[in-house]
Amino acid sequence: MKSLSIKDIAVKANVSITTVSFIINGKAKEKSISEAVIEKVEKIIAESGYKPNQIARSLRTGNSNIIGLIIEDISNSFFSRIARLIEDKAYKRGYKIIYSSTENSVDKAKELINMFKSRKVDAYIISPIKGIEEDVKMLLEDGNPVIFFDRNLPDINTSYVGADHFNASYQSIQSFIDQGKKNIALVTTDINVEQIVERYDGYKKALEDNGIKYDENLVLKIHFNQEESETISQIKQLLEQKKIDAVLFATNYLAISGLKVLKQINKKIGDDFAIIAYDDHEAFELHTPGISTVQQPLEEIAENVIKLILKQLSSKAKPENQQIIIPAKLIIRD
Amino acid sequence: MKSLSIKDIAVKANVSITTVSFIINGKAKEKSISEAVIEKVEKIIAESGYKPNQIARSLRTGNSNIIGLIIEDISNSFFSRIARLIEDKAYKRGYKIIYSSTENSVDKAKELINMFKSRKVDAYIISPIKGIEEDVKMLLEDGNPVIFFDRNLPDINTSYVGADHFNASYQSIQSFIDQGKKNIALVTTDINVEQIVERYDGYKKALEDNGIKYDENLVLKIHFNQEESETISQIKQLLEQKKIDAVLFATNYLAISGLKVLKQINKKIGDDFAIIAYDDHEAFELHTPGISTVQQPLEEIAENVIKLILKQLSSKAKPENQQIIIPAKLIIRD
């Protein structure tokens, strides 16, 4: 597909070249261009493959056209897939993404924010952890666009995009109960972030609503940064010592460790024993039998993140904050 | 573990605090500190968890302490795992890594180099593609440390770290032949980069050395950026229309598509049909049966990349280029 020029875009949107130019250069609000026109033009730009000449644009606007993305761990396939989607979508709109991992360290997260600040990125997309509230507040006070995704910090007044973890977890447990399961374990991590706590809350509430007594011995909280061999031995202990007929794994890497345990102890998934993994992974579809999974809407999360951040970048006044919570999908396999 | 101070490091290394300080601030060469002392101190620093105060260091040295990492695609688990390793190792030495994906686009790769240049990174770690030679030459002429990894550009005079793809591919095919296989297919990509060409060369040479005629109909070159559904239908066609008793998949994502095809057409891996996947993936160990794989030495590649780049950063004169080729390991499963 040949890229459109500014002129082509103007013709297609039925507006003047000047209007398109104002929108591209983030002056739409200042020039009182209506929301409807902005949306129409941005849609055409996104679909057209048009990429503004960045250097020229940087000179005019003083912007870097770079967005900093801060995630937990790039080797986790949830983050690497969403990073790639965000990167693609931003690039099509003339922005580059640079990213780094916090590894759940508050110190490192603070340093990354400072690094991006010193590199003069235009905006921040952050999967936050507790302890960086003050740093984020400072970014916001300085007028920087900031979007949270995947997890939220309730005390911070900014836009957020994420999946509905409570309901996805609740539905997973409900589906176990509907299959007649009663001794349902949860293997989760000990990191104290909202999206993990919500999965735990959904687990507890579903048991309660079905009159099943919550048993803390069936909840295994794995330490975030430990060796996988340690995780495997803890899951093994849980499965061998407790009477369990179903397990919800709260992350895909925990489910992968769990599948390794099942292979080791030769425990089969079937009528007597079911598992669900939170966050899909290529290994789950290929596994025999296929592993049921909670699929987060990666594409929609990425799309909304980019839309919100571009809206902030093109507005003179800070737009109202939005909390976009997207349902996650329970995929039952085999 | 408590972090060591500069004083602790000096005591441990049996050198003066000033010496440690020179090494940390990249003045070791200028101050004629011996290689042996530099190595000893850097090893203690790496093991100690000591993190230099970056802002103070930046002020003193004028450096950003940021290294730019340019990879092909962060959603490919080979790159996301190696990026995480490089990021960890750099962070322990007081450097941050920011990364971006080229998606095999020459335009995007050039833009990323310019972006990192404008953000004043101290050094570049690049998994290069053909077409960016001039841009890299300019970086080198300006005195920037540049390391290539995973793939090389033979015309460019810089250090390189990667696996021995020719031999790994050769050994994979030899192992098929040793099992009595004769109709051996190669499913690879059409991207024209050295590390993919070497896998193809290894395939051809192993057939030739064993007196098996090369048949171009058994080589499927998948277009890099196509939809997975298209890839799946091409692999399906290959497996259904040709007599094939073994397949080497030249990348892990192609092997994953291949496994989906096998599941669809209900073709079993066993005595009559074998596969090997290039680059390990969590799905392969968990698969029933386990999938044999060529494991690249990720840890060693990351370690050597960081060592070479730090050496360049701490040397006044550019150190001699090194080509570090590390053997890959063929892991036969089940």
XYZ file of C-alpha atoms in Angstrom:
668
model
C 0.000 0.000 0.000
C 1.301 3.422 -0.946
C 1.359 5.846 1.974
C -0.980 8.814 1.761
C 0.336 12.359 1.764
C -1.109 15.104 3.942
C -3.009 16.274 0.881
C -4.525 12.818 0.278
C -5.616 12.692 3.898
C -7.225 16.125 3.656
C -9.147 15.118 0.530
C -10.271 11.865 2.100
C -11.433 13.573 5.307
C -12.969 16.439 3.375
C -11.068 19.067 5.399
C -8.309 21.537 4.567
C -4.618 20.647 4.494
C -4.097 23.172 7.283
C -6.581 21.323 9.483
C -4.780 18.010 8.930
C -1.493 19.702 9.656
C -2.784 21.181 12.931
C -4.011 17.757 14.031
C -0.738 16.054 13.147
C 1.214 18.686 15.022
C -0.848 18.497 18.181
C -2.442 21.909 17.732
C -6.013 20.717 17.164
C -7.320 21.911 20.520
C -5.508 25.211 20.353
C -7.032 25.839 16.933
C -10.508 24.767 18.155
C -10.881 21.841 15.779
C -13.863 19.691 16.786
C -13.482 16.253 18.384
C -15.397 14.698 15.489
C -12.972 16.066 12.894
C -9.952 15.066 14.971
C -11.266 11.538 15.261
C -12.063 11.279 11.566
C -8.626 12.519 10.519
C -6.792 10.342 13.052
C -8.674 7.295 11.844
C -7.680 7.993 8.245
C -4.077 8.578 9.308
C -3.994 5.331 11.266
C -5.431 3.342 8.357
C -3.348 5.022 5.688
C 0.120 4.093 6.857
C 0.971 7.819 6.688
C 4.009 8.584 8.783
C 4.685 12.244 9.505
C 8.232 13.368 8.866
C 9.410 13.163 12.408
C 12.455 15.328 12.322
C 10.529 18.173 10.720
C 7.751 17.650 13.212
C 10.156 17.604 16.170
C 11.665 20.875 15.047
C 8.243 22.520 14.753
C 6.781 21.172 17.974
C 9.801 20.687 20.225
C 8.533 17.149 20.838
C 10.652 14.017 20.636
C 7.833 11.821 19.279
C 9.069 9.147 21.634
C 6.911 7.441 24.226
C 8.490 5.600 27.162
C 6.959 2.242 28.084
C 7.670 0.768 31.517
C 6.702 -2.860 32.074
C 7.383 -5.516 34.664
C 9.434 -8.044 32.728
C 9.956 -8.206 28.977
C 10.686 -11.953 29.061
C 7.088 -12.576 30.214
C 5.144 -13.246 27.007
C 2.160 -11.152 28.178
C 4.379 -8.068 28.313
C 6.452 -8.828 25.226
C 3.307 -9.333 23.141
C 1.601 -6.214 24.389
C 4.822 -4.208 23.986
C 5.023 -5.292 20.364
C 1.389 -4.318 19.733
C 1.840 -0.910 21.378
C 5.071 -0.384 19.418
C 3.381 -1.227 16.090
C 0.371 0.963 16.699
C 2.453 3.910 17.875
C 4.818 3.602 14.903
C 1.907 3.775 12.478
C 0.976 7.088 14.098
C 4.512 8.488 13.865
C 5.673 7.691 17.398
C 8.468 5.454 18.589
C 8.359 3.447 21.766
C 11.346 2.744 23.966
C 10.854 0.294 26.770
C 12.477 -1.104 29.878
C 11.575 -3.619 32.613
C 11.158 -2.796 36.312
C 11.554 -6.436 37.416
C 9.167 -5.378 40.199
C 11.836 -3.272 41.836
C 10.685 0.114 43.126
C 14.228 1.488 42.858
C 14.546 0.421 39.257
C 11.081 1.758 38.382
C 11.984 5.165 39.829
C 15.276 5.170 37.937
C 13.484 4.300 34.694
C 11.071 7.194 35.134
C 14.027 9.514 35.698
C 15.835 8.088 32.714
C 12.867 8.632 30.411
C 12.475 12.126 31.835
C 16.117 12.956 31.134
C 15.718 11.566 27.584
C 12.727 13.905 27.143
C 10.104 11.416 26.064
C 6.734 12.973 25.226
C 4.606 10.570 27.257
C 4.699 7.586 29.610
C 2.887 4.264 29.432
C 3.423 2.459 32.719
C 2.457 -0.857 34.251
C 3.008 0.528 37.753
C 4.048 -0.929 41.096
C 3.346 0.393 44.573
C 6.025 2.795 45.770
C 6.333 5.005 42.680
C 3.296 7.182 43.474
C 5.323 10.320 44.180
C 7.351 9.974 40.998
C 4.226 9.610 38.886
C 2.579 12.563 40.625
C 5.575 14.698 39.715
C 5.312 13.634 36.078
C 1.639 14.601 36.070
C 2.287 17.933 37.793
C 4.841 18.734 35.098
C 2.105 18.185 32.517
C 3.354 14.873 31.128
C 0.786 12.497 29.655
C 0.802 9.268 31.697
C -1.328 6.175 31.115
C -1.367 3.128 33.369
C -2.110 -0.274 31.944
C -2.485 -3.836 33.200
C -2.382 -2.617 36.795
C -3.498 0.566 38.483
C -2.501 2.695 41.457
C -5.808 3.811 42.952
C -4.350 6.920 44.612
C -3.112 8.355 41.337
C -5.377 10.431 39.214
C -4.662 9.236 35.674
C -6.178 7.155 32.894
C -6.005 3.388 33.093
C -6.601 0.519 30.675
C -6.812 -3.079 31.832
C -8.775 -6.280 31.894
C -11.512 -7.155 34.349
C -9.435 -9.500 36.476
C -11.976 -9.976 39.257
C -14.676 -11.283 36.950
C -12.325 -13.416 34.860
C -11.047 -15.100 37.996
C -14.588 -15.476 39.369
C -15.799 -17.096 36.149
C -12.852 -19.483 36.077
C -13.658 -20.734 39.554
C -17.369 -20.877 38.720
C -16.580 -23.059 35.697
C -14.639 -25.470 37.949
C -17.586 -25.609 40.359
C -20.017 -26.191 37.491
C -17.894 -29.224 36.562
C -18.381 -30.534 40.106
C -14.973 -29.528 41.461
C -14.818 -28.737 45.184
C -11.172 -28.653 46.243
C -9.954 -25.757 44.183
C -6.448 -24.378 44.629
C -5.043 -21.003 43.589
C -1.368 -20.677 42.664
C -0.519 -16.992 42.578
C 2.383 -14.626 43.215
C 3.167 -12.625 46.329
C 3.460 -9.295 44.503
C 1.093 -6.763 45.938
C -0.391 -5.249 42.792
C -4.033 -4.660 42.073
C -4.402 -7.015 39.152
C -3.072 -9.954 41.183
C -5.150 -9.075 44.254
C -8.277 -8.958 42.056
C -7.657 -12.500 40.852
C -7.416 -13.611 44.476
C -10.598 -11.713 45.385
C -12.462 -13.293 42.446
C -11.343 -16.754 43.599
C -12.525 -16.155 47.177
C -15.839 -14.602 46.193
C -16.742 -17.406 43.770
C -16.097 -20.013 46.466
C -18.166 -18.034 48.974
C -21.092 -17.523 46.582
C -21.162 -21.277 46.004
C -21.021 -22.147 49.695
C -17.513 -23.624 49.508
C -15.368 -22.888 52.533
C -12.209 -20.909 51.778
C -9.135 -22.897 52.824
C -5.931 -20.888 53.004
C -3.914 -24.108 52.663
C -5.093 -24.304 49.063
C -3.648 -20.896 48.185
C 0.030 -20.902 47.249
C 1.709 -17.502 46.993
C 4.937 -17.865 45.053
C 7.707 -15.363 45.712
C 8.140 -13.211 42.595
C 11.856 -13.345 42.007
C 12.709 -16.887 43.054
C 14.290 -19.606 40.910
C 11.882 -21.742 38.918
C 13.193 -24.928 40.587
C 11.942 -23.574 43.934
C 8.524 -22.771 42.403
C 8.314 -26.268 40.951
C 9.052 -27.897 44.276
C 6.426 -25.778 46.059
C 3.733 -26.607 43.491
C 4.712 -30.279 43.660
C 4.311 -30.246 47.431
C 0.884 -28.604 47.139
C -0.364 -31.143 44.591
C 1.032 -34.149 46.434
C 0.002 -33.194 49.959
C -3.464 -31.722 49.493
C -6.621 -33.182 48.022
C -7.084 -30.963 44.986
C -9.274 -31.427 41.926
C -8.746 -28.068 40.189
C -6.118 -25.315 40.080
C -6.289 -21.738 38.847
C -2.804 -20.453 38.025
C -2.806 -16.660 38.347
C -0.084 -16.096 35.710
C 1.056 -17.967 32.622
C 4.591 -18.559 33.885
C 3.216 -20.162 37.061
C 1.009 -22.389 34.891
C 4.073 -23.417 32.865
C 5.872 -24.412 36.060
C 2.698 -26.254 37.074
C 2.597 -28.191 33.789
C 6.217 -29.226 34.343
C 5.209 -30.593 37.765
C 2.314 -32.549 36.241
C 4.709 -34.082 33.705
C 7.165 -34.985 36.498
C 4.617 -36.596 38.808
C 2.679 -38.013 35.869
C -0.617 -36.452 36.936
C -3.071 -36.205 34.052
C -5.499 -33.431 33.281
C -8.936 -34.976 32.756
C -12.280 -35.550 34.453
C -10.736 -35.730 37.933
C -8.339 -32.849 37.655
C -8.696 -29.552 35.804
C -6.560 -26.456 35.443
C -6.991 -22.945 34.068
C -4.085 -20.600 33.318
C -4.417 -16.843 33.585
C -2.942 -15.211 30.439
C -2.680 -17.318 27.344
C 0.629 -18.691 26.072
C 1.599 -20.547 22.908
C 2.402 -23.613 24.986
C -1.226 -23.940 26.144
C -2.849 -24.353 22.740
C -0.207 -26.907 21.705
C -0.359 -28.862 24.947
C -2.094 -32.252 24.929
C -4.749 -31.779 26.167
C -5.125 -28.072 25.330
C -4.964 -25.921 28.473
C -7.966 -23.728 29.293
C -6.989 -20.145 29.757
C -8.103 -16.637 30.584
C -7.248 -14.611 27.519
C -6.610 -10.949 28.123
C -7.712 -8.685 25.284
C -4.169 -7.663 24.306
C -5.162 -6.022 21.045
C -7.887 -3.928 22.677
C -5.686 -2.964 25.620
C -2.920 -1.809 23.272
C -5.367 0.069 21.030
C -6.978 1.918 23.932
C -3.628 2.768 25.503
C -2.432 4.344 22.270
C -5.709 6.167 21.674
C -5.715 7.685 25.151
C -2.080 8.719 25.016
C -2.465 10.334 21.574
C -5.540 12.152 22.829
C -3.514 13.551 25.711
C -0.664 14.457 23.382
C -2.910 16.332 20.983
C -4.908 18.206 23.630
C -3.832 21.487 25.077
C -5.772 20.966 28.286
C -5.478 17.572 29.957
C -8.503 15.479 28.874
C -10.627 13.919 31.588
C -9.208 10.682 32.958
C -10.753 7.462 31.746
C -10.773 4.032 33.340
C -11.204 1.475 30.574
C -11.854 -2.008 31.919
C -12.144 -4.640 29.201
C -13.615 -8.110 29.849
C -11.159 -10.996 29.646
C -12.256 -14.177 27.890
C -12.317 -17.635 29.415
C -11.261 -20.098 26.700
C -12.125 -23.698 27.559
C -9.924 -26.129 25.601
C -10.420 -29.866 25.116
C 22.492 -9.078 50.164
C 23.723 -5.667 51.210
C 25.338 -3.729 48.372
C 29.049 -3.031 48.695
C 30.379 0.508 48.817
C 33.321 1.670 46.720
C 35.458 1.267 49.849
C 34.332 -2.358 50.341
C 35.150 -3.095 46.713
C 38.615 -1.534 47.062
C 39.344 -3.623 50.179
C 38.102 -6.799 48.508
C 40.157 -6.182 45.368
C 43.158 -5.057 47.373
C 43.485 -1.799 45.419
C 42.977 1.855 46.311
C 39.604 3.589 46.350
C 40.907 5.914 43.638
C 41.635 2.926 41.400
C 38.090 1.597 41.838
C 36.726 5.050 41.159
C 38.749 5.383 37.930
C 37.474 2.001 36.727
C 33.848 2.846 37.549
C 34.151 6.162 35.751
C 35.666 4.716 32.606
C 39.085 6.259 33.152
C 40.969 3.001 33.693
C 42.806 3.122 30.373
C 43.604 6.800 30.635
C 45.111 6.204 34.085
C 47.074 3.150 32.845
C 45.385 0.646 35.130
C 46.257 -2.916 34.084
C 43.771 -5.238 32.381
C 44.136 -7.725 35.241
C 43.134 -5.145 37.848
C 40.237 -3.889 35.736
C 38.924 -7.421 35.332
C 39.270 -8.204 39.029
C 37.454 -5.040 40.086
C 34.714 -5.428 37.489
C 34.102 -8.991 38.599
C 33.733 -7.898 42.226
C 31.412 -5.072 41.153
C 29.280 -7.445 39.099
C 29.005 -9.955 41.940
C 28.468 -7.374 44.666
C 25.284 -5.769 43.455
C 27.045 -2.400 43.725
C 25.307 0.238 41.656
C 27.199 3.461 41.006
C 25.234 6.614 41.691
C 24.258 7.322 38.148
C 23.362 10.941 38.317
C 26.646 11.813 40.002
C 28.454 9.683 37.469
C 26.655 11.276 34.539
C 27.607 14.727 35.766
C 31.257 13.722 36.063
C 31.535 11.849 32.801
C 28.970 13.527 30.572
C 27.634 10.036 29.805
C 24.002 9.006 29.931
C 24.718 5.472 31.196
C 22.085 4.300 28.778
C 22.663 1.673 26.112
C 20.301 1.360 23.150
C 19.310 -2.177 22.120
C 17.857 -2.758 18.659
C 16.272 -6.141 18.001
C 14.072 -7.663 15.339
C 10.852 -8.328 17.240
C 10.314 -8.207 20.997
C 7.353 -10.595 20.798
C 9.707 -13.367 19.596
C 10.725 -15.219 22.758
C 14.357 -15.518 21.618
C 14.663 -11.725 21.594
C 12.556 -11.043 24.678
C 14.604 -13.522 26.715
C 17.948 -12.207 25.534
C 16.774 -8.599 26.027
C 15.873 -9.385 29.626
C 19.285 -11.014 30.235
C 21.139 -8.075 28.696
C 18.999 -5.644 30.691
C 19.720 -7.458 33.985
C 23.432 -7.714 33.395
C 23.740 -4.081 32.311
C 21.705 -2.872 35.300
C 24.021 -4.681 37.718
C 26.887 -2.708 36.178
C 25.079 0.633 36.490
C 23.694 0.865 32.940
C 20.143 0.993 31.722
C 18.963 -0.529 28.481
C 16.250 0.931 26.299
C 15.059 -1.194 23.421
C 12.953 -1.136 20.288
C 12.064 -3.566 17.481
C 12.948 -3.099 13.807
C 10.314 -5.592 12.607
C 12.845 -6.263 9.829
C 12.164 -2.869 8.285
C 15.231 -1.000 7.069
C 13.403 2.328 7.412
C 12.437 1.629 10.979
C 15.948 0.391 11.852
C 17.452 3.622 10.497
C 14.920 5.689 12.430
C 15.697 3.784 15.631
C 19.423 4.452 15.239
C 18.670 8.148 14.773
C 16.329 8.153 17.720
C 18.922 6.573 20.016
C 21.497 9.026 18.686
C 19.245 12.004 19.443
C 18.598 10.592 22.934
C 22.387 10.422 23.426
C 22.784 6.806 24.409
C 26.370 5.815 25.266
C 26.459 2.664 23.146
C 24.505 0.500 20.722
C 23.752 -3.227 20.786
C 22.205 -4.164 17.460
C 20.824 -7.274 15.829
C 21.332 -5.772 12.365
C 19.627 -6.123 9.011
C 21.042 -5.484 5.556
C 20.559 -1.886 4.455
C 21.714 -0.076 7.596
C 25.452 -0.345 6.836
C 25.925 3.387 6.217
C 24.114 4.345 9.419
C 26.258 1.998 11.482
C 29.434 3.238 9.797
C 28.500 6.781 10.805
C 27.988 5.697 14.400
C 31.418 4.066 14.406
C 33.080 7.079 12.781
C 31.623 9.272 15.508
C 33.348 7.020 18.060
C 30.234 5.252 19.366
C 30.654 1.741 20.762
C 28.580 -0.660 18.630
C 28.227 -4.431 19.111
C 26.322 -6.726 16.783
C 24.687 -9.845 18.128
C 22.691 -12.777 16.748
C 23.425 -11.687 13.187
C 26.345 -9.914 11.580
C 26.978 -7.572 8.672
C 30.232 -8.804 7.152
C 31.125 -5.434 5.610
C 31.079 -3.635 8.921
C 34.131 -3.569 11.078
C 32.787 -4.111 14.584
C 32.574 -6.751 17.297
C 30.019 -9.521 17.013
C 28.596 -12.166 19.344
C 26.464 -15.010 18.082
C 25.906 -18.728 17.923
C 27.453 -21.100 15.421
C 24.371 -21.508 13.252
C 26.033 -23.428 10.430
C 27.246 -26.226 12.680
C 24.053 -26.401 14.743
C 22.016 -26.790 11.580
C 24.489 -29.321 10.148
C 24.336 -31.412 13.330
C 20.545 -31.338 13.362
C 20.387 -32.745 9.843
C 23.129 -35.267 10.641
C 21.088 -36.501 13.619
C 18.080 -37.026 11.326
C 20.260 -38.971 8.894
C 21.716 -41.063 11.719
C 18.121 -42.034 12.589
C 17.687 -43.271 9.007
C 15.742 -40.262 7.726
C 16.152 -39.465 4.019
C 13.440 -37.010 3.012
C 14.359 -34.050 5.155
C 12.575 -30.726 4.766
C 13.663 -27.275 5.895
C 11.056 -24.681 6.864
C 12.775 -21.318 7.071
C 12.101 -17.620 6.516
C 12.830 -15.506 3.481
C 14.725 -12.821 5.386
C 18.178 -12.388 3.971
C 20.270 -12.266 7.140
C 23.425 -14.164 7.852
C 22.162 -16.292 10.712
C 19.274 -17.623 8.612
C 21.446 -18.210 5.534
C 23.909 -20.196 7.697
C 21.116 -22.537 8.813
C 20.244 -23.140 5.178
C 23.924 -23.719 4.279
C 24.301 -26.209 7.151
C 21.233 -28.094 5.927
C 22.550 -28.311 2.355
C 26.091 -29.296 3.320
C 24.939 -32.079 5.678
C 22.784 -33.576 2.921
C 25.657 -33.331 0.448
C 28.215 -34.899 2.821
C 25.829 -37.812 3.311
C 25.206 -38.308 -0.389
C 21.566 -37.179 -0.214
C 20.411 -35.152 -3.184
C 19.259 -31.615 -2.361
C 15.638 -31.124 -3.405
C 14.475 -27.519 -3.521
C 10.868 -28.679 -3.232
C 11.608 -29.682 0.344
C 12.700 -26.167 1.322
C 9.879 -23.832 2.305
C 10.786 -20.170 2.658
C 8.074 -18.399 4.629
C 7.577 -14.692 4.074
C 8.613 -12.832 7.233
C 5.667 -10.571 7.870
C 2.752 -12.707 6.742
C -0.239 -13.806 8.835
C 0.198 -17.042 10.757
C -2.823 -18.589 9.012
C -0.962 -18.277 5.690
C 2.140 -19.900 7.192
C 0.045 -22.747 8.560
C -1.543 -23.442 5.194
C 1.859 -23.464 3.443
C 3.356 -25.901 5.958
C 0.238 -28.066 5.711
C 0.600 -28.220 1.937
C 4.270 -29.171 2.232
C 3.569 -31.975 4.714
C 0.581 -33.321 2.812
C 2.011 -33.177 -0.699
C 5.612 -34.292 -0.251
C 7.043 -37.491 1.159
C 8.815 -36.165 4.246
C 10.165 -38.018 7.266
C 11.909 -35.161 9.075
C 11.674 -31.360 9.283
C 14.104 -28.774 10.605
C 12.266 -25.558 11.493
C 14.710 -22.648 11.275
C 12.974 -20.528 13.950
C 10.876 -21.319 17.002
C 7.790 -19.455 15.768
C 7.832 -21.488 12.544
C 8.066 -24.662 14.628
C 5.060 -23.523 16.663
C 3.055 -23.048 13.461
C 4.308 -26.476 12.372
C 3.107 -28.099 15.597
C -0.313 -26.553 15.066
C -0.398 -28.148 11.606
C 0.544 -31.559 13.035
C -2.283 -31.249 15.570
C -4.735 -30.280 12.780
C -3.809 -33.095 10.395
C -3.257 -35.511 13.280
C 0.284 -36.403 12.210
C 2.288 -37.885 15.082
C 5.932 -37.331 15.892
C 7.552 -40.747 16.345
C 9.749 -43.306 14.616
C 8.482 -42.353 11.146
C 8.503 -38.622 11.507
C 10.890 -36.382 13.433
C 11.253 -32.638 13.889
C 13.825 -30.261 15.345
C 13.110 -26.614 16.175
C 15.790 -23.948 16.014
C 15.680 -21.835 19.221
C 14.106 -23.371 22.271
C 10.674 -22.309 23.545
C 8.704 -23.179 26.675
C 6.124 -24.963 24.523
C 8.709 -27.512 23.313
C 9.658 -28.946 26.682
C 5.992 -29.241 27.689
C 4.865 -30.754 24.395
C 4.007 -34.455 24.301
C 6.351 -35.784 23.065
C 9.012 -33.199 23.974
C 10.302 -31.379 20.896
C 14.013 -31.620 20.083
C 15.578 -28.244 19.717
C 18.699 -26.257 18.969
C 19.323 -24.239 22.101
C 21.196 -21.029 21.590
C 23.481 -20.078 24.472
C 21.419 -17.039 25.522
C 23.204 -16.502 28.817
C 26.654 -16.623 27.204
C 25.614 -14.376 24.315
C 24.225 -11.763 26.733
C 27.276 -11.970 28.989
C 29.716 -11.524 26.111
C 27.722 -8.666 24.603
C 27.790 -6.779 27.902
C 31.466 -7.525 28.504
C 32.474 -6.253 25.065
C 30.362 -3.136 25.271
C 31.661 -2.244 28.736
C 35.197 -2.792 27.536
C 34.584 -0.353 24.691
C 32.962 2.119 27.068
C 35.857 2.032 29.514
C 38.636 2.231 26.905
C 39.956 5.482 25.579
C 41.122 3.919 22.323
C 38.729 1.563 20.551
C 39.674 -2.007 21.527
C 40.326 -4.484 18.747
C 37.169 -6.005 17.308
C 36.264 -9.488 18.418
C 34.086 -12.086 16.735
C 32.739 -14.389 19.413
C 31.008 -17.447 17.981
C 29.512 -19.720 20.615
C 28.422 -23.302 19.860
C 24.668 -23.932 20.021
C 23.441 -27.112 21.687
C 21.263 -29.763 20.065
C 18.842 -31.038 22.726
C 17.199 -34.328 21.774
C 13.959 -34.815 23.702
C 11.904 -38.005 24.092
